[in-house]
PDB file of C-alpha atoms and ligand atoms in Angstrom:
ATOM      1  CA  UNK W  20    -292.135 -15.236 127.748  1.00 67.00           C
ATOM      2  CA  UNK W  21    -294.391 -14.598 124.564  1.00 80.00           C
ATOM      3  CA  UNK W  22    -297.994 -13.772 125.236  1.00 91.00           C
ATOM      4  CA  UNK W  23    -300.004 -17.681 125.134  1.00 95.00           C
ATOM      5  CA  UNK W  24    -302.189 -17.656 122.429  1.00 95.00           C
ATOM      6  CA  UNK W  25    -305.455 -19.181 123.390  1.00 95.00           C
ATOM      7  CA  UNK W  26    -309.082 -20.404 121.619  1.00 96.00           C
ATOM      8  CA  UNK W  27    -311.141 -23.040 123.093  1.00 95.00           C
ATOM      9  CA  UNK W  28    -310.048 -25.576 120.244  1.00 95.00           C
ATOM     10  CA  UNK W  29    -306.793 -25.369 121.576  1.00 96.00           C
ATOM     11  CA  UNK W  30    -307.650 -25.965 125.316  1.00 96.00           C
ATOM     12  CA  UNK W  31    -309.774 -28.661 124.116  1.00 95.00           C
ATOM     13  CA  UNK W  32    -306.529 -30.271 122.480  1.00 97.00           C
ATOM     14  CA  UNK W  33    -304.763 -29.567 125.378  1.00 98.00           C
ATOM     15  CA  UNK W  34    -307.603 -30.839 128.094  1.00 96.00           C
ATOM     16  CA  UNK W  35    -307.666 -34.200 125.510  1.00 96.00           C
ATOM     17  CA  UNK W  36    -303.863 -34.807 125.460  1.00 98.00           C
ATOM     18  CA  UNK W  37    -301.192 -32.609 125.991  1.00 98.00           C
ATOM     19  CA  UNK W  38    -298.753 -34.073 123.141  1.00 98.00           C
ATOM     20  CA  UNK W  39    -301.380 -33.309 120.778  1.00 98.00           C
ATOM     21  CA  UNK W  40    -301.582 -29.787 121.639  1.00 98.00           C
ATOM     22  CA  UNK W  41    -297.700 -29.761 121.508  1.00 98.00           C
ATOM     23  CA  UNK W  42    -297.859 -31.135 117.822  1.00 98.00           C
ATOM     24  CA  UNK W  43    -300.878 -28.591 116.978  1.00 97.00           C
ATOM     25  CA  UNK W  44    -299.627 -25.415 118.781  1.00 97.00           C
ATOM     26  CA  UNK W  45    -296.142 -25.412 119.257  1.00 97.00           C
ATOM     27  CA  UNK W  46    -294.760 -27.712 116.419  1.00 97.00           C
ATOM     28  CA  UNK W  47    -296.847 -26.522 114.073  1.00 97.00           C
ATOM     29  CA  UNK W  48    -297.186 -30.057 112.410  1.00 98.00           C
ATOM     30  CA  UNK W  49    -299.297 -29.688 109.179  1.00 95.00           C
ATOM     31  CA  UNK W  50    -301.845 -32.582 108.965  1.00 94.00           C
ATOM     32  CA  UNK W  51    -303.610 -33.796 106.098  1.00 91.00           C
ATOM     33  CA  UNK W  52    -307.641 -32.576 105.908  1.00 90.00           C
ATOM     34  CA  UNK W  53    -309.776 -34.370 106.890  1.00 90.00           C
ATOM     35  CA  UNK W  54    -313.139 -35.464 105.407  1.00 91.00           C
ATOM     36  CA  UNK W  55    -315.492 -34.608 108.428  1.00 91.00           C
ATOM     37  CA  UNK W  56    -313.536 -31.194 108.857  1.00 93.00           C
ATOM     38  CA  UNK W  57    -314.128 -29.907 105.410  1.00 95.00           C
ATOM     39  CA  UNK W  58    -318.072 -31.659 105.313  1.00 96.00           C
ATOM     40  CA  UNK W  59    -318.070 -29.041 108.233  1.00 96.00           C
ATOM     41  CA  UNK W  60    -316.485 -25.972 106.422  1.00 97.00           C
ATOM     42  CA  UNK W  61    -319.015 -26.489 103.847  1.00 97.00           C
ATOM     43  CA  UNK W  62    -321.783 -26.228 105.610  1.00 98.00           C
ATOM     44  CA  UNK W  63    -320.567 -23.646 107.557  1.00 98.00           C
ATOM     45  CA  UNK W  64    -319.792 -21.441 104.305  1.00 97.00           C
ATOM     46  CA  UNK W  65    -323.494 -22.010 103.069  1.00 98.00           C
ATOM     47  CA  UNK W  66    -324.673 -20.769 106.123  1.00 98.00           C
ATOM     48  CA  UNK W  67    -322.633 -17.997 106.124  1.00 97.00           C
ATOM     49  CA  UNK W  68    -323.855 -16.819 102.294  1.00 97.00           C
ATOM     50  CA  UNK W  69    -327.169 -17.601 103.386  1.00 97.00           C
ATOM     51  CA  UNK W  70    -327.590 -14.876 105.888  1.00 97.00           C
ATOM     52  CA  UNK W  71    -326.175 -12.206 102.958  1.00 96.00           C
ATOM     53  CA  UNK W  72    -329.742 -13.380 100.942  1.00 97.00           C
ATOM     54  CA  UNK W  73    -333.104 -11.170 101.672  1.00 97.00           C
ATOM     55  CA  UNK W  74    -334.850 -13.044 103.807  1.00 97.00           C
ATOM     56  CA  UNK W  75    -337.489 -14.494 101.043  1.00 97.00           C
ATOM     57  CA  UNK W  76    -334.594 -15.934  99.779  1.00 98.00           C
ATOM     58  CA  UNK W  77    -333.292 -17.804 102.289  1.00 98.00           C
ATOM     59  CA  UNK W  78    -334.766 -21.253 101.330  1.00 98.00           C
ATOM     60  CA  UNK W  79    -333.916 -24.731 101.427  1.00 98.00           C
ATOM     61  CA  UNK W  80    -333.279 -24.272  97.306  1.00 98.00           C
ATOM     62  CA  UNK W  81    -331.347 -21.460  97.685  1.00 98.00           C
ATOM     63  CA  UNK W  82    -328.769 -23.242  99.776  1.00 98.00           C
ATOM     64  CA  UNK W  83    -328.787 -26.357  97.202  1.00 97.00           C
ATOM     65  CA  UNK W  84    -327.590 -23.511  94.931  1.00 97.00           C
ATOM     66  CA  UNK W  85    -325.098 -22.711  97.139  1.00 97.00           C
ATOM     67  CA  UNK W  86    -324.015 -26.368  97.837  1.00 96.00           C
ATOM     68  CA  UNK W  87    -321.816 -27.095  94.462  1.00 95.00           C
ATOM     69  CA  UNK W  88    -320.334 -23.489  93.828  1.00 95.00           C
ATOM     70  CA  UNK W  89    -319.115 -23.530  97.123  1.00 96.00           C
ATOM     71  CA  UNK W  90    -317.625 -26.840  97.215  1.00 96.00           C
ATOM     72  CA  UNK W  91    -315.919 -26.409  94.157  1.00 95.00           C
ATOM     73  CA  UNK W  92    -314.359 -22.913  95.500  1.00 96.00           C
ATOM     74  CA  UNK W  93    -313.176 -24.954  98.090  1.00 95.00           C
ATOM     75  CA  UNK W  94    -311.588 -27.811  95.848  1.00 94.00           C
ATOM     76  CA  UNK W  95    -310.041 -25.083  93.956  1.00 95.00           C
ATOM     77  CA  UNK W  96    -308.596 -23.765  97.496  1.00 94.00           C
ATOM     78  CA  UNK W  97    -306.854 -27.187  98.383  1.00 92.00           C
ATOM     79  CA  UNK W  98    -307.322 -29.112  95.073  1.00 91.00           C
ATOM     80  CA  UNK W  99    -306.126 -32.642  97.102  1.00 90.00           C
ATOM     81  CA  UNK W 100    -309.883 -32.361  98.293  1.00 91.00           C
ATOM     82  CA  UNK W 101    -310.666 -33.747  95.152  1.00 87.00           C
ATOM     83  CA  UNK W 102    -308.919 -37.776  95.882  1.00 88.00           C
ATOM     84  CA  UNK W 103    -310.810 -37.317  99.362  1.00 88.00           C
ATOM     85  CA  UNK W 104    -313.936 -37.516  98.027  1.00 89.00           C
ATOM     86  CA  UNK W 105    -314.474 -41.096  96.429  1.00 88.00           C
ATOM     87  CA  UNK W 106    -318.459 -40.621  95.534  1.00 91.00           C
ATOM     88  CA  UNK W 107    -319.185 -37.472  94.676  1.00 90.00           C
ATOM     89  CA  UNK W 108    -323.173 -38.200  94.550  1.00 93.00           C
ATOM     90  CA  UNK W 109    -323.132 -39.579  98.265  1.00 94.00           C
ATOM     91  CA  UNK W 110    -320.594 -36.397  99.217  1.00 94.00           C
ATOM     92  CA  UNK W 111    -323.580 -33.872  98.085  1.00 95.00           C
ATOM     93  CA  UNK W 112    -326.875 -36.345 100.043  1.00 96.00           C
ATOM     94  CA  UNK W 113    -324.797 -36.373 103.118  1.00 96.00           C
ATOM     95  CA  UNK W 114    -324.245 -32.552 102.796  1.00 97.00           C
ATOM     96  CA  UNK W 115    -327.974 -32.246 100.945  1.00 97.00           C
ATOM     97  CA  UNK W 116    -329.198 -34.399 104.240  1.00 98.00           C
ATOM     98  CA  UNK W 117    -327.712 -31.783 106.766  1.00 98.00           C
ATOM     99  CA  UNK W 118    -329.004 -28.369 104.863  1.00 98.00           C
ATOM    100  CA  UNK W 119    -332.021 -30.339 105.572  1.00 98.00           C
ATOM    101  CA  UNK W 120    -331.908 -30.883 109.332  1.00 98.00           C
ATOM    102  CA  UNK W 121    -331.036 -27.199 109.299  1.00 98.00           C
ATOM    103  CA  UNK W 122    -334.288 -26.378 107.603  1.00 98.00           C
ATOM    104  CA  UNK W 123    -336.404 -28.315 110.060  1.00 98.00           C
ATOM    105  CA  UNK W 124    -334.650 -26.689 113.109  1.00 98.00           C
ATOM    106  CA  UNK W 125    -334.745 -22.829 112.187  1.00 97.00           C
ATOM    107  CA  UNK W 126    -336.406 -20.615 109.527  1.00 98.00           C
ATOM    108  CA  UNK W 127    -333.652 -18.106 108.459  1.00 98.00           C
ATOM    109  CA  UNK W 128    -336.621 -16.225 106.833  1.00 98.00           C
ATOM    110  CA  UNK W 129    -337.847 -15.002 110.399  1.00 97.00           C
ATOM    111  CA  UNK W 130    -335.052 -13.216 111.849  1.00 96.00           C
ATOM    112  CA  UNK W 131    -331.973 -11.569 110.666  1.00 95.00           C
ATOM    113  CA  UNK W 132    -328.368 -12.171 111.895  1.00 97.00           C
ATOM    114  CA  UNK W 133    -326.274  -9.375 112.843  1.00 97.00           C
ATOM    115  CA  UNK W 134    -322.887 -11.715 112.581  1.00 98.00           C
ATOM    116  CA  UNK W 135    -321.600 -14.224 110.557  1.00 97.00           C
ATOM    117  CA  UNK W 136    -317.768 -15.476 111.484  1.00 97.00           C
ATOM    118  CA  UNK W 137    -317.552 -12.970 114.051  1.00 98.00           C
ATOM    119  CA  UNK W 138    -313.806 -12.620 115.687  1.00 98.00           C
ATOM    120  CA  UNK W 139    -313.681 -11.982 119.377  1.00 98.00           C
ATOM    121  CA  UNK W 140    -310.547 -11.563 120.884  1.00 97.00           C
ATOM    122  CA  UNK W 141    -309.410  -9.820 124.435  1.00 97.00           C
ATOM    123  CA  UNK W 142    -305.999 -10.377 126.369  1.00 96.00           C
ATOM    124  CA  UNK W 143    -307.356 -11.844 129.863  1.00 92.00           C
ATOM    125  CA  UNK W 144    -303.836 -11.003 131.793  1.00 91.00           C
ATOM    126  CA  UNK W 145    -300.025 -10.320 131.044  1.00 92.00           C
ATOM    127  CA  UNK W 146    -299.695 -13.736 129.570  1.00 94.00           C
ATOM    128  CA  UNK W 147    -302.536 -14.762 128.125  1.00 95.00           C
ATOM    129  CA  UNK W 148    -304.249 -13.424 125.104  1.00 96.00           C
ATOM    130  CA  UNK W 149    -308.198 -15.089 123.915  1.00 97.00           C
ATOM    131  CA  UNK W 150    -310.207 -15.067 120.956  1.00 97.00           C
ATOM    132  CA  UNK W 151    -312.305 -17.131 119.075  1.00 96.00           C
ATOM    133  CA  UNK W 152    -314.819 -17.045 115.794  1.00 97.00           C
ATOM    134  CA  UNK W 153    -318.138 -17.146 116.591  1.00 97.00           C
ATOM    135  CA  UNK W 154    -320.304 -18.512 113.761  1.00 98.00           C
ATOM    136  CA  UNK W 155    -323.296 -16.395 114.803  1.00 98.00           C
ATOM    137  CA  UNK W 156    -324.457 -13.642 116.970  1.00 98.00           C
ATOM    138  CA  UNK W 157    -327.838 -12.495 116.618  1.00 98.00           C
ATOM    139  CA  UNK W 158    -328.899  -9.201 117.888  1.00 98.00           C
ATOM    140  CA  UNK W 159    -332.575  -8.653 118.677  1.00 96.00           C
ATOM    141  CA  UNK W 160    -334.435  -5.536 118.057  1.00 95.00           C
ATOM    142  CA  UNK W 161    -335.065  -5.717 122.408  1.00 95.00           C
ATOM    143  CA  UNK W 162    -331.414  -5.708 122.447  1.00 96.00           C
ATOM    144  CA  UNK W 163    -330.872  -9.612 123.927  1.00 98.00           C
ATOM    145  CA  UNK W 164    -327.854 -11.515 122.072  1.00 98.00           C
ATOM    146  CA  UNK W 165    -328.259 -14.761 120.938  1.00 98.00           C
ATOM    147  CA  UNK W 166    -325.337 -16.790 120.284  1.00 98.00           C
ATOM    148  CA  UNK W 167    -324.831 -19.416 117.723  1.00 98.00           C
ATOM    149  CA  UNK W 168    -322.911 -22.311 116.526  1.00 98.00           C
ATOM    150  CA  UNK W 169    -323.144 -25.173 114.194  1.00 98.00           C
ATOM    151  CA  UNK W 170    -321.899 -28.804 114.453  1.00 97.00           C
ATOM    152  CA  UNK W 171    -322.228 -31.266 112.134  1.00 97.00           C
ATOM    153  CA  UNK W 172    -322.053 -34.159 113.889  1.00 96.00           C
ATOM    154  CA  UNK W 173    -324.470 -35.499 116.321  1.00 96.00           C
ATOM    155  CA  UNK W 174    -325.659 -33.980 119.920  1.00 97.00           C
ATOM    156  CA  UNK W 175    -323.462 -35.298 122.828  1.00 95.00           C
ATOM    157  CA  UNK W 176    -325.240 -37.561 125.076  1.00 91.00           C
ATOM    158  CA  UNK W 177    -327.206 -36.526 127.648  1.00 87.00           C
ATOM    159  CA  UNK W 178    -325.046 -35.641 130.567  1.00 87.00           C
ATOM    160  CA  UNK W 179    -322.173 -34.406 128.430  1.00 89.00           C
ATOM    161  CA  UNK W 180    -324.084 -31.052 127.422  1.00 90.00           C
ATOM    162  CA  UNK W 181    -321.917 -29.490 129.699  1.00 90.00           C
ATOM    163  CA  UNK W 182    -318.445 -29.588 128.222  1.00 88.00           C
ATOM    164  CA  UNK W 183    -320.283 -28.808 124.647  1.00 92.00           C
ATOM    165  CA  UNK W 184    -321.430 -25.658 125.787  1.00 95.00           C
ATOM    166  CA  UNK W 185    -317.897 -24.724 127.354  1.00 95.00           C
ATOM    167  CA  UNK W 186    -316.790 -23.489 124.204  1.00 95.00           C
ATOM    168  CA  UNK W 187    -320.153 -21.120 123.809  1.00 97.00           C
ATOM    169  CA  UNK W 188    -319.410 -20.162 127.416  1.00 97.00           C
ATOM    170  CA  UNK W 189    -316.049 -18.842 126.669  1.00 97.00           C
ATOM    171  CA  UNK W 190    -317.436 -16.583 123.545  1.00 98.00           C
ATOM    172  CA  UNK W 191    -320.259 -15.062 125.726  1.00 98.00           C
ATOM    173  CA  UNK W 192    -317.029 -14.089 128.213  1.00 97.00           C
ATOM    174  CA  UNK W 193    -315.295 -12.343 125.428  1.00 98.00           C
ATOM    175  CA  UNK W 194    -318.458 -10.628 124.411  1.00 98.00           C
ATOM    176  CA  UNK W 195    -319.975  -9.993 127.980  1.00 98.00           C
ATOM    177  CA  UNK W 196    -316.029  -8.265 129.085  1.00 97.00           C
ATOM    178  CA  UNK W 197    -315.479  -6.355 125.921  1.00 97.00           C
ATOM    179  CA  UNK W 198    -319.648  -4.796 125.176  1.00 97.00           C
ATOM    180  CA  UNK W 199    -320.642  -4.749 128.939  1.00 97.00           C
ATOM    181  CA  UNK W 200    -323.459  -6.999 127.401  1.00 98.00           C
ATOM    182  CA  UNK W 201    -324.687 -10.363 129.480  1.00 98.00           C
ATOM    183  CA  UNK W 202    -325.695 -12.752 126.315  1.00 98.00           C
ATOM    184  CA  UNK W 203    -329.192 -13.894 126.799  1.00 98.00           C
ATOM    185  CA  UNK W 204    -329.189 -17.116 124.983  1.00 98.00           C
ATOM    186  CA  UNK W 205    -326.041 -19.760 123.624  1.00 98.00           C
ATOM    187  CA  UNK W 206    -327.418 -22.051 121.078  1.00 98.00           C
ATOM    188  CA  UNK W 207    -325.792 -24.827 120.111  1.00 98.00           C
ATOM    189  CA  UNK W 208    -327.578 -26.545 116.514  1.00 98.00           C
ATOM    190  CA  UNK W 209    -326.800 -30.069 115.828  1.00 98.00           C
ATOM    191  CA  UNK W 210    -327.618 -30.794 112.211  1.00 98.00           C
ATOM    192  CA  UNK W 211    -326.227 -34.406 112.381  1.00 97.00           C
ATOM    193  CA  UNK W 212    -329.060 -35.716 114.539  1.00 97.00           C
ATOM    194  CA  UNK W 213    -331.425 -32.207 114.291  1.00 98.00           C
ATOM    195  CA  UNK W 214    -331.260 -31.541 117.951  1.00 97.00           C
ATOM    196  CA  UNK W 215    -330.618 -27.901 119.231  1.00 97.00           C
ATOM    197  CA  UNK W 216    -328.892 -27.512 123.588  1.00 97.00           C
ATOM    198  CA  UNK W 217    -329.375 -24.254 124.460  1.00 96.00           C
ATOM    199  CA  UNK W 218    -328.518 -22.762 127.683  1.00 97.00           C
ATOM    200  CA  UNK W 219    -328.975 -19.441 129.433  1.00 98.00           C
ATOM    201  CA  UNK W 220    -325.858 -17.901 130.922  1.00 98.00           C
ATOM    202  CA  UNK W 221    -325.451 -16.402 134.041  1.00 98.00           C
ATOM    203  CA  UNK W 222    -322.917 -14.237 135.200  1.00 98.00           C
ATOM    204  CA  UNK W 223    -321.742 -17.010 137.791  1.00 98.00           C
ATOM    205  CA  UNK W 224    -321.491 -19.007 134.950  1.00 97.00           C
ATOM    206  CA  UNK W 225    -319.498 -17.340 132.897  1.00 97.00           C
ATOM    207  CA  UNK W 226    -317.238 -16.177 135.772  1.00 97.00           C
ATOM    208  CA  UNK W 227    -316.620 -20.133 136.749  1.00 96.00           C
ATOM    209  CA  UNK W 228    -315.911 -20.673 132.857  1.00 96.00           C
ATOM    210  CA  UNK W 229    -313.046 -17.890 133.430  1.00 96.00           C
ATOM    211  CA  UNK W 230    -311.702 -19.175 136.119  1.00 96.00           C
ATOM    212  CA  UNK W 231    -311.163 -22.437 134.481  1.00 96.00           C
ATOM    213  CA  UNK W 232    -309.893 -20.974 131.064  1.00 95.00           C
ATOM    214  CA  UNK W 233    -307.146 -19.080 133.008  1.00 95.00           C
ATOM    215  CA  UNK W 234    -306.376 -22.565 135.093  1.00 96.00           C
ATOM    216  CA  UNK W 235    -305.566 -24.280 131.650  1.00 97.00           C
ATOM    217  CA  UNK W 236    -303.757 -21.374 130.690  1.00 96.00           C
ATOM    218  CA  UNK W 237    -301.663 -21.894 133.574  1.00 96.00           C
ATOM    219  CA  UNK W 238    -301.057 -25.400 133.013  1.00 97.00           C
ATOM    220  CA  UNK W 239    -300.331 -24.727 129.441  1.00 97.00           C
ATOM    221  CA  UNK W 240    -297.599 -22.080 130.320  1.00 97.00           C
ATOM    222  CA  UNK W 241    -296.066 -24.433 133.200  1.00 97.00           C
ATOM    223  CA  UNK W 242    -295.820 -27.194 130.466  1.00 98.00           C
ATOM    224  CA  UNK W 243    -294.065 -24.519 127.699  1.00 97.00           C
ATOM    225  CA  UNK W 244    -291.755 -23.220 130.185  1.00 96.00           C
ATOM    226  CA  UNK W 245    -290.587 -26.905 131.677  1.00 97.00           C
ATOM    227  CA  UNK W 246    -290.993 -28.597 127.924  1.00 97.00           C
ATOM    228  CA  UNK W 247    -292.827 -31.250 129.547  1.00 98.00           C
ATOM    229  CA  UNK W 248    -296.303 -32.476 127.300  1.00 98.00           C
ATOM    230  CA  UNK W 249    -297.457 -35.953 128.707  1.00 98.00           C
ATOM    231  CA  UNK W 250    -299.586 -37.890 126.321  1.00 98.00           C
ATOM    232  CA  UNK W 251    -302.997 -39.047 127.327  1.00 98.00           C
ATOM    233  CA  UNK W 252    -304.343 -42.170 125.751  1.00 97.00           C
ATOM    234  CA  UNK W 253    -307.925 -42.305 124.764  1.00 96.00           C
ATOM    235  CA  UNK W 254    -310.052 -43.567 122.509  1.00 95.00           C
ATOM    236  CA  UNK W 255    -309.460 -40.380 120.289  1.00 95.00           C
ATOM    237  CA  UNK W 256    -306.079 -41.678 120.001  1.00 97.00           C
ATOM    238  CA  UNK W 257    -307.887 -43.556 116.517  1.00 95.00           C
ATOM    239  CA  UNK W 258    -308.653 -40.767 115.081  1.00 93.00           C
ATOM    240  CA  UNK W 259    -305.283 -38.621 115.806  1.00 96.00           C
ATOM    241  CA  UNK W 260    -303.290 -37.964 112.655  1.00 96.00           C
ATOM    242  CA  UNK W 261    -299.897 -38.332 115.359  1.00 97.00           C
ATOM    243  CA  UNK W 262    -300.477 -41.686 116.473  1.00 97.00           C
ATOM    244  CA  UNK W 263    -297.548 -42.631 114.596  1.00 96.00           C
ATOM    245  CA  UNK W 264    -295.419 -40.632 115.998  1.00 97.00           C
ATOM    246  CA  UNK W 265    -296.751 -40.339 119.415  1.00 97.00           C
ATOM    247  CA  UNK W 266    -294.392 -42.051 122.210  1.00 96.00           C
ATOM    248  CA  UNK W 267    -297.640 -43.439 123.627  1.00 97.00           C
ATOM    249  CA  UNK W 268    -297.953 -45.768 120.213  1.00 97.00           C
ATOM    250  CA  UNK W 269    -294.570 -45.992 119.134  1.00 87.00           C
TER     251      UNK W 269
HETATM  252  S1  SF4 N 327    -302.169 -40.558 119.652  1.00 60.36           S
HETATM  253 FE1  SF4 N 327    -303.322 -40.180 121.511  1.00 60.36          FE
HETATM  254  S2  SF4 N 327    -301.777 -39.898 123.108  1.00 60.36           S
HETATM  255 FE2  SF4 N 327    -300.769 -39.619 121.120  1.00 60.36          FE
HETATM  256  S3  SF4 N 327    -300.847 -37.441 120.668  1.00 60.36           S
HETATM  257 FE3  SF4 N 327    -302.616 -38.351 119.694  1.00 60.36          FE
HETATM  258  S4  SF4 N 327    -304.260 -38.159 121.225  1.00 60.36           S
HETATM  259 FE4  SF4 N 327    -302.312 -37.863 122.301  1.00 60.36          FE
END
C-alpha cells in the first residue's frame, strides 16, 4: 500500500464525515471556491507580505495597500472569483474590518517573524507520512518558538478550545520531532471576533496528540483498504459542496 498522506485538514474531514474525506482525498472531486475560503486566503497573503516590510512599515495603511493588489492577483489566478463577489465595496469593509481586528490584537512593529507559510513535513511510520503549513513561527532572540495561525472566522465557544488547538498541536509535533525543540507558545488569532486562545504545550501533550493522529491514520487506512467510507450527518452537511451526491441526501 502507498504511503497515507496526512495534514490535519484532512483528519478533520475525515473525523467530520468519512464520505467527505473520500470525495476530498481519494476522488479528488474539484469543488467550486468558496467565498469564506478565499476572504481567508486574502488575509492570509497580506499577512504574509506584511512580515517582508521593515518593521516601521508594518501599519494598518500599509496593509490597506496591500488589500486591492492582492485581491486582484488573486482574481487574475482564478478569474471566476470575480461573479463571487456581488459588492465589491462590502467585499473590501469586511476584509478592511478584519486587518483591523488584527491591528488591535498584535503590533507587527514589535517583533519580527522568522516564518511565514512554513512547510513541516516528517513520515511518522511505514505508512504514514505528515506535514502541514504553518502560517507563522516566531523565533525569539531567548530561543522560545512561538507558533501562529490565523482564522477568520470567530473563536469557538468556550469549551471547544480544545479541538481548535488540535491542529496547532500537531505542528508543534512536527517541529518538536524534527528540531529537538519543545515550542513554548501555540497561538491561535481570531480576527472575526478579535479574540486570541493560546496554550502552552507540554510534552504529554503533544505525545497524546500523536497518539491520536496515528489512531485516525489507522482508521483511515482500514477504510482505504476495505473501501468502506460511512457518511456522518451533521449540521455541516449545509455547507458541504457533496450533499448532492452524498447517499446520506440522495
Ligand atoms: S453531505 Fe454530510 S454526510 Fe454527505 S459527505 Fe457531506 S458532510 Fe458527509
Amino acid at each position: 500500500m502507498e504511503t497515507l498522506r496526512l495534514s490535519p485538514s484532512r483528519m478533520n474531514d475525515f473525523t467530520n464525515c468519512p464520505q467527505l474525506y473520500k470525495y476530498r482525498a481519494i476522488d479528488q472531486l474539484p469543488e467550486p471556491p468558496s467565498i469564506d475560503a478565499e476572504r481567508g486566503k486574502l488575509i492570509h497573503s497580506i499577512l504574509e507580505d506584511l512580515f517582508e516590510l521593515p518593521a516601521n512599515n508594518r501599519t494598518i495603511e500599509s496593509a490597506r495597500d496591500l488589500l486591492p493588489k492582492r485581491w486582484a492577483m488573486q482574481v487574475l489566478d482564478k478569474p471566476e472569483l470575480s461573479s463571487l463577489v456581488l459588492d465589491e465595496k462590502e467585499w473590501f469593509d469586511r476584509a478592511d474590518s478584519l486587518l483591523k481586528n488584527y491591528f488591535s490584537l498584535e503590533n507587527p512593529q514589535t517583533f519580527e517573524s522568522t516564518y511565514r507559510e512554513l512547510h513541516l513535513e516528517r513520515t511518522i511510520s511505514d505508512e504514514i507520512y505528515l506535514h502541514g503549513y504553518v502560517d507563522r513561527l516566531d523565533i525569539a532572540p531567548t530561543g522560545e518558538v512561538r507558533i501562529v495561525d490565523y482564522k477568520t472566522g470567530k473563536s469557538p465557544k468556550p469549551g471547544w478550545e480544545e479541538k481548535a488547538l488540535f491542529q496547532l498541536r500537531v505542528y508543534a509535533l512536527l517541529y518538536w520531532k524534527n528540531q529537538g525543540v519543545l515550542p513554548k507558545l501555540l497561538q491561535l488569532i481570531y480576527l472575526g471576533d478579535s479574540r486570541i486562545v493560546k496554550s502552552e504545550p507540554t510534552e504529554a501533550q503533544l505525545k497524546s496528540a500523536e497518539k491520536v493522529l496515528n489512531a485516525i491514520g489507522q482508521e483511515i487506512l482500514t477504510a482505504i483498504e476495505s473501501n468502506h467510507f460511512p457518511t456522518k450527518k451533521s449540521r455541516l452537511c449545509d455547507w458541504c459542496f457533496f450533499k448532492a451526491i452524498c447517499p446520506a441526501h440522495n
